[in-house]
Amino acid sequence: MGASDSKLAFKEDIFRLAGEEAIAIDSSWWLRFIQLPETAEDVQTLWSPNDLRDLTLNTPSERPSSHTQTAPKKNAETLIYRTVSRLHALQTKRVFDDPLTPIAPEVLNCVRILTRLLPYIYEADYLSDWEDQFFWQPRRPVSYPDPKSDSRRIYVDGLSGAAVPEEKKNSNLGPPLGEQLIDILTKYLFFPGICLPAKKDANGVPELKPIYTVWQSGIGAQRGAAMTKDNEKNAVEVLRLLLVLAGRSLYFAPGVVAEKDIKPLTYLATQADRAVVLNTICSLLNTALKYNQNPWSFPIDLGAATKDSKQPLVTCCLQFLLVLITYPVPGNGANEFRKALGRLHRAEDFQFIVEGLRQILMQPTTGMLRLTTTAPPIIPETLALFWELLQCNKRFRSYLIDTERARDFIVLVLFYAIDGKDDPAKQSVVRTCVFILQTLSVEEKFGPKLNALFTAQDTLPSVLQIPNFHGSYADFLIGHIHALLTSSNRGLESLHPALLAVINNIAPYVQGLQRATSTMLMHVFVSFSQPAFLLANESNHLLLFSLLDAMNAILEHQYDENRRFVDAVVKGRKRFEALRDFTVEGAEAEIDRMTRERKDIGESAAGRATSHESARDATSPRTTSLDMVPEDSAFAIGDEDDEDDEGDGESNLPSHDTSTRASMSNDALEDALPLQSRSMSEKARGKQPVGLANFSRSTSRNTSHTSLASLIRLQTRQSLQPFTPDYQWLHTWSPHLPLHTILQLLEEEEDGGRARPSKTPAAGNAVSSTLPAAPSQHAGMRSSGTAPALEVKVQTFRWTSAALGWYLSLLWGRVYAADTARIWAGTNVRLFNVVAQQSRISLSSPKGAVDAVGDTIARRIGGLSLRSPLTSREV
């Protein structure tokens, strides 16, 4: 179709589809749509959105409402029947006079037509009943006007074109058309001359029979199928149509998508032949994991798809694999693809998976020649695949931890989390990384592995290095969790429960926490225990509960091995005692005072609102803002005569934000220092133990340290529906704060533990002698050991409908963003708001484009809460 005349003629054929009422199904004219186009671009450009929507409307007037069910034009039905019929015929019989004629051009044109048309059928709510009947009910005869009589109708089999007697017009002719189409397409994935190299029989004629074999060597195959570049391009188009069939999910709202029956996926996940399931999952997995776009460690331009012919195939394989294994079958049915992934058990298969994942994830962090720092565009999908493997395959989790490769992946996952924490377009990647850490931390053997010394920091990218760091993997992990908790990006606030869950899960096993790490944990406690923070949000106290549980776990299970942490707890005695005295009666007085101040400040702000900017910053009278709660109030944590080394009521936590460095005052700089370093000269700080001295010096160089409480101020000030605390709400949780273990420790320290010498620590682990008695003197506290005798509380990941809605939105957002063919562009996608995010989405350059959409959806569903701990979806 290179000539303009042929394209004009083809366009006239498209107009005829919408102009004539019902063209006979046996007309040879239909073959023009299958035989004339030469490229996918021909079909994409010549079939405009208006042409396709004309086909979906049976009435030429206005579009029906979603409540008015109708059917598309008869020609749309016939076009679908003819393309599916041709796909089946090309697969089962010789349709050309010359048997050596390749079938690939017509197969691809049929695939392209359906790929172009189906999204416009899915977007039309008024076609939902017709869609279910046409594709997913047993196939019945199709009626057409009889050309010989105006009053009669003729009935034919839509696939074969054979006439059907009128008395059998209501009979079933075969399985649903949608099921037959899926069977045809899955066979084409393994069909010689299409996705596999052509194979000829003894007479030199191409064979017409699928060969179920794995595309690439790896899991399930020692040798690959030797696919050519044409085979890879064909596989991309077939996989793309399968994604379009499964893309019915794009046209549901995120709140209900997890509960909808996506019939193409249900059929694939439950009814596909075993040979199809095993060969498909191995082919997709091996193709993705063997991908190395940078074999010589030269990360030139990792984002340009045109420079790497394999990238489109790898992207489609990863996306279709994730769509298959994450689909929740209605009625708790078994997903055969997920089961197959969960049944992998050979060590060599796990080694192949680990090396493949590591090769992809490490590409932006290594290289002999660094010409770009752009990460591979398939990183989000690769991280999602890693998370799915951890969830559905217990043996893989055990292998990863037993071989100590989990520590390598901790570093890789933290790289993507820290690298993206301040980028709104990467929030979904950060979320995936945090949930990976939470899933790993649930394993009992994971925590003890973190006690190994971390010595490779000098080889890490600068974004991941902690200045003057020394300690274990546990210190490294908690240090970066602290950075995520104190990030200035408000989009990460919904991740705080999951981040604290990671600390909670590893707390019973960590040993030898460094002083800087202990200080970080105390800083978080100080911010979470502020009355202003606790009263600012209905669920903020859950964060404090989680953190206290983690601190208790350290003291109860590894008391003797974490003397620096014990020292930090003892020095924060007054803060714990003030939290204990956080009474309901006093809180009522505090709430009344806050209400009066909100009213006064609200009236004052209204009087000053002379511009749009001041109006936007004014605080609502109902908003609970932490700015309105002075730290010297009756319920500030700590007394005015606190010791200097315990700091003020609000501890500022270190962060990576440097945007306001020049505007910080001397007081703010003093607040930014660790609690133990306040009121000390620079010389005195230099005499502290190495870890704390270095921490103090590095902190003093960066004066823009955002406290967690200040982030909550911003969150509360901008809240659309502010929370108003009351007595009943406070009484439900304040008497149940898990302070017993810590208060017992402090009581024994005050009653005589101060005079008892502490156990001699290992070299380089010097602690103060003003510590409580030996661990044996404290009931409920254990010293060392990697298998705590006390019960260990684990916060696991449980899939809820809202969480799954976010996750499916993320996956399909990546599919949408990677769509260089613009398949779904212009259709009414409901899974995420494309129009509102248009400034962030570039369809011509879709790298990471829809990550921000996933962030919007996560905020829309309210994030994930500690109220419903998550558990893995395991096979």
PDB file of C-alpha atoms in Angstrom, residues 428-559:
ATOM      1  CA  SER A 428       4.905   3.399  42.039  1.00  0.00           C
ATOM      2  CA  VAL A 429       8.439   2.013  41.690  1.00  0.00           C
ATOM      3  CA  VAL A 430       9.225   3.118  45.245  1.00  0.00           C
ATOM      4  CA  ARG A 431       6.052   1.426  46.504  1.00  0.00           C
ATOM      5  CA  THR A 432       6.954  -1.820  44.764  1.00  0.00           C
ATOM      6  CA  CYS A 433      10.430  -1.710  46.309  1.00  0.00           C
ATOM      7  CA  VAL A 434       9.042  -1.193  49.813  1.00  0.00           C
ATOM      8  CA  PHE A 435       6.594  -4.081  49.430  1.00  0.00           C
ATOM      9  CA  ILE A 436       9.438  -6.291  48.205  1.00  0.00           C
ATOM     10  CA  LEU A 437      11.339  -5.498  51.396  1.00  0.00           C
ATOM     11  CA  GLN A 438       8.278  -6.212  53.509  1.00  0.00           C
ATOM     12  CA  THR A 439       7.691  -9.550  51.768  1.00  0.00           C
ATOM     13  CA  LEU A 440      11.309 -10.592  52.314  1.00  0.00           C
ATOM     14  CA  SER A 441      11.357  -9.445  55.936  1.00  0.00           C
ATOM     15  CA  VAL A 442       8.549 -11.831  56.857  1.00  0.00           C
ATOM     16  CA  GLU A 443      10.888 -14.811  56.432  1.00  0.00           C
ATOM     17  CA  GLU A 444      12.336 -15.978  59.757  1.00  0.00           C
ATOM     18  CA  LYS A 445      15.764 -16.619  58.238  1.00  0.00           C
ATOM     19  CA  PHE A 446      15.956 -13.148  56.699  1.00  0.00           C
ATOM     20  CA  GLY A 447      16.593 -11.136  59.854  1.00  0.00           C
ATOM     21  CA  PRO A 448      19.691 -13.027  61.055  1.00  0.00           C
ATOM     22  CA  LYS A 449      21.287 -12.653  57.624  1.00  0.00           C
ATOM     23  CA  LEU A 450      21.256  -8.884  58.066  1.00  0.00           C
ATOM     24  CA  ASN A 451      23.760  -9.043  60.924  1.00  0.00           C
ATOM     25  CA  ALA A 452      26.617  -9.570  58.467  1.00  0.00           C
ATOM     26  CA  LEU A 453      29.030  -6.660  58.203  1.00  0.00           C
ATOM     27  CA  PHE A 454      28.353  -4.361  55.249  1.00  0.00           C
ATOM     28  CA  THR A 455      31.698  -3.571  53.623  1.00  0.00           C
ATOM     29  CA  ALA A 456      30.934  -2.722  49.993  1.00  0.00           C
ATOM     30  CA  GLN A 457      29.615   0.803  50.309  1.00  0.00           C
ATOM     31  CA  ASP A 458      32.455   2.331  48.287  1.00  0.00           C
ATOM     32  CA  THR A 459      31.294   0.385  45.226  1.00  0.00           C
ATOM     33  CA  LEU A 460      27.724   1.712  45.396  1.00  0.00           C
ATOM     34  CA  PRO A 461      26.241   4.611  43.412  1.00  0.00           C
ATOM     35  CA  SER A 462      26.531   7.907  45.253  1.00  0.00           C
ATOM     36  CA  VAL A 463      22.780   8.135  45.829  1.00  0.00           C
ATOM     37  CA  LEU A 464      22.955   4.971  47.942  1.00  0.00           C
ATOM     38  CA  GLN A 465      26.042   5.789  50.007  1.00  0.00           C
ATOM     39  CA  ILE A 466      25.672   6.854  53.635  1.00  0.00           C
ATOM     40  CA  PRO A 467      28.480   9.256  54.652  1.00  0.00           C
ATOM     41  CA  ASN A 468      31.026   7.632  56.963  1.00  0.00           C
ATOM     42  CA  PHE A 469      28.893   4.539  57.300  1.00  0.00           C
ATOM     43  CA  HIS A 470      30.039   1.503  59.225  1.00  0.00           C
ATOM     44  CA  GLY A 471      27.823  -1.267  60.431  1.00  0.00           C
ATOM     45  CA  SER A 472      25.805  -4.251  59.310  1.00  0.00           C
ATOM     46  CA  TYR A 473      23.243  -4.797  56.571  1.00  0.00           C
ATOM     47  CA  ALA A 474      20.619  -4.107  59.233  1.00  0.00           C
ATOM     48  CA  ASP A 475      22.142  -0.678  59.882  1.00  0.00           C
ATOM     49  CA  PHE A 476      22.263  -0.043  56.142  1.00  0.00           C
ATOM     50  CA  LEU A 477      18.615  -1.062  55.684  1.00  0.00           C
ATOM     51  CA  ILE A 478      17.280   0.904  58.665  1.00  0.00           C
ATOM     52  CA  GLY A 479      19.316   3.941  57.615  1.00  0.00           C
ATOM     53  CA  HIS A 480      17.632   4.027  54.217  1.00  0.00           C
ATOM     54  CA  ILE A 481      14.210   3.286  55.674  1.00  0.00           C
ATOM     55  CA  HIS A 482      14.827   6.337  57.862  1.00  0.00           C
ATOM     56  CA  ALA A 483      15.572   8.348  54.698  1.00  0.00           C
ATOM     57  CA  LEU A 484      12.278   7.212  53.162  1.00  0.00           C
ATOM     58  CA  LEU A 485      10.340   7.989  56.351  1.00  0.00           C
ATOM     59  CA  THR A 486      11.786  11.498  56.478  1.00  0.00           C
ATOM     60  CA  SER A 487      11.517  12.230  52.777  1.00  0.00           C
ATOM     61  CA  SER A 488       9.981  15.570  51.885  1.00  0.00           C
ATOM     62  CA  ASN A 489       7.820  13.888  49.254  1.00  0.00           C
ATOM     63  CA  ARG A 490       4.283  13.686  50.604  1.00  0.00           C
ATOM     64  CA  GLY A 491       3.454  10.854  48.228  1.00  0.00           C
ATOM     65  CA  LEU A 492       5.428   8.457  50.422  1.00  0.00           C
ATOM     66  CA  GLU A 493       3.293   8.966  53.523  1.00  0.00           C
ATOM     67  CA  SER A 494       1.059   6.028  52.607  1.00  0.00           C
ATOM     68  CA  LEU A 495       4.187   3.835  52.724  1.00  0.00           C
ATOM     69  CA  HIS A 496       5.028   4.586  56.350  1.00  0.00           C
ATOM     70  CA  PRO A 497       3.114   1.533  57.682  1.00  0.00           C
ATOM     71  CA  ALA A 498       4.957  -0.798  55.311  1.00  0.00           C
ATOM     72  CA  LEU A 499       8.342   0.754  56.127  1.00  0.00           C
ATOM     73  CA  LEU A 500       7.711   0.334  59.838  1.00  0.00           C
ATOM     74  CA  ALA A 501       6.550  -3.224  59.187  1.00  0.00           C
ATOM     75  CA  VAL A 502       9.994  -4.012  57.723  1.00  0.00           C
ATOM     76  CA  ILE A 503      11.686  -2.723  60.888  1.00  0.00           C
ATOM     77  CA  ASN A 504       9.187  -4.640  62.984  1.00  0.00           C
ATOM     78  CA  ASN A 505       9.846  -7.916  61.180  1.00  0.00           C
ATOM     79  CA  ILE A 506      13.645  -7.759  61.468  1.00  0.00           C
ATOM     80  CA  ALA A 507      13.759  -6.261  64.989  1.00  0.00           C
ATOM     81  CA  PRO A 508      13.820  -9.600  66.903  1.00  0.00           C
ATOM     82  CA  TYR A 509      16.965 -10.663  65.037  1.00  0.00           C
ATOM     83  CA  VAL A 510      19.179  -7.581  64.590  1.00  0.00           C
ATOM     84  CA  GLN A 511      22.367  -7.399  66.636  1.00  0.00           C
ATOM     85  CA  GLY A 512      24.958  -4.712  67.190  1.00  0.00           C
ATOM     86  CA  LEU A 513      22.937  -1.723  65.985  1.00  0.00           C
ATOM     87  CA  GLN A 514      25.238   1.261  65.640  1.00  0.00           C
ATOM     88  CA  ARG A 515      24.766   4.473  67.596  1.00  0.00           C
ATOM     89  CA  ALA A 516      23.665   6.424  64.521  1.00  0.00           C
ATOM     90  CA  THR A 517      21.044   3.794  63.712  1.00  0.00           C
ATOM     91  CA  SER A 518      19.754   3.831  67.288  1.00  0.00           C
ATOM     92  CA  THR A 519      19.562   7.614  67.138  1.00  0.00           C
ATOM     93  CA  MET A 520      17.529   7.425  63.947  1.00  0.00           C
ATOM     94  CA  LEU A 521      15.008   5.109  65.573  1.00  0.00           C
ATOM     95  CA  MET A 522      14.708   7.447  68.563  1.00  0.00           C
ATOM     96  CA  HIS A 523      14.237  10.432  66.258  1.00  0.00           C
ATOM     97  CA  VAL A 524      11.316   8.688  64.573  1.00  0.00           C
ATOM     98  CA  PHE A 525       9.865   7.846  67.989  1.00  0.00           C
ATOM     99  CA  VAL A 526      10.089  11.475  69.125  1.00  0.00           C
ATOM    100  CA  SER A 527       8.180  12.652  66.055  1.00  0.00           C
ATOM    101  CA  PHE A 528       5.559   9.902  66.196  1.00  0.00           C
ATOM    102  CA  SER A 529       4.920  10.494  69.922  1.00  0.00           C
ATOM    103  CA  GLN A 530       4.231  14.217  69.627  1.00  0.00           C
ATOM    104  CA  PRO A 531       0.653  14.953  70.785  1.00  0.00           C
ATOM    105  CA  ALA A 532       0.203  17.228  67.794  1.00  0.00           C
ATOM    106  CA  PHE A 533       1.080  14.360  65.467  1.00  0.00           C
ATOM    107  CA  LEU A 534      -1.122  11.857  67.291  1.00  0.00           C
ATOM    108  CA  LEU A 535      -4.112  14.212  67.266  1.00  0.00           C
ATOM    109  CA  ALA A 536      -3.637  15.294  63.651  1.00  0.00           C
ATOM    110  CA  ASN A 537      -4.924  12.140  61.983  1.00  0.00           C
ATOM    111  CA  GLU A 538      -7.263   9.317  62.851  1.00  0.00           C
ATOM    112  CA  SER A 539      -4.682   6.597  62.207  1.00  0.00           C
ATOM    113  CA  ASN A 540      -1.380   8.246  63.185  1.00  0.00           C
ATOM    114  CA  HIS A 541      -1.302   6.370  66.480  1.00  0.00           C
ATOM    115  CA  LEU A 542      -0.985   3.115  64.517  1.00  0.00           C
ATOM    116  CA  LEU A 543       2.439   4.244  63.351  1.00  0.00           C
ATOM    117  CA  LEU A 544       3.477   4.816  66.961  1.00  0.00           C
ATOM    118  CA  PHE A 545       2.165   1.381  67.954  1.00  0.00           C
ATOM    119  CA  SER A 546       4.178  -0.244  65.176  1.00  0.00           C
ATOM    120  CA  LEU A 547       7.376   1.575  66.097  1.00  0.00           C
ATOM    121  CA  LEU A 548       6.991   0.728  69.796  1.00  0.00           C
ATOM    122  CA  ASP A 549       6.439  -2.927  68.900  1.00  0.00           C
ATOM    123  CA  ALA A 550       9.718  -2.872  66.972  1.00  0.00           C
ATOM    124  CA  MET A 551      11.610  -1.268  69.845  1.00  0.00           C
ATOM    125  CA  ASN A 552      10.129  -3.794  72.278  1.00  0.00           C
ATOM    126  CA  ALA A 553      11.186  -6.647  69.997  1.00  0.00           C
ATOM    127  CA  ILE A 554      14.797  -5.451  70.026  1.00  0.00           C
ATOM    128  CA  LEU A 555      14.821  -5.260  73.815  1.00  0.00           C
ATOM    129  CA  GLU A 556      12.999  -8.546  74.393  1.00  0.00           C
ATOM    130  CA  HIS A 557      14.920 -10.687  71.913  1.00  0.00           C
ATOM    131  CA  GLN A 558      18.352  -9.103  71.410  1.00  0.00           C
ATOM    132  CA  TYR A 559      18.863  -6.956  74.509  1.00  0.00           C
TER     133      TYR A 559
END
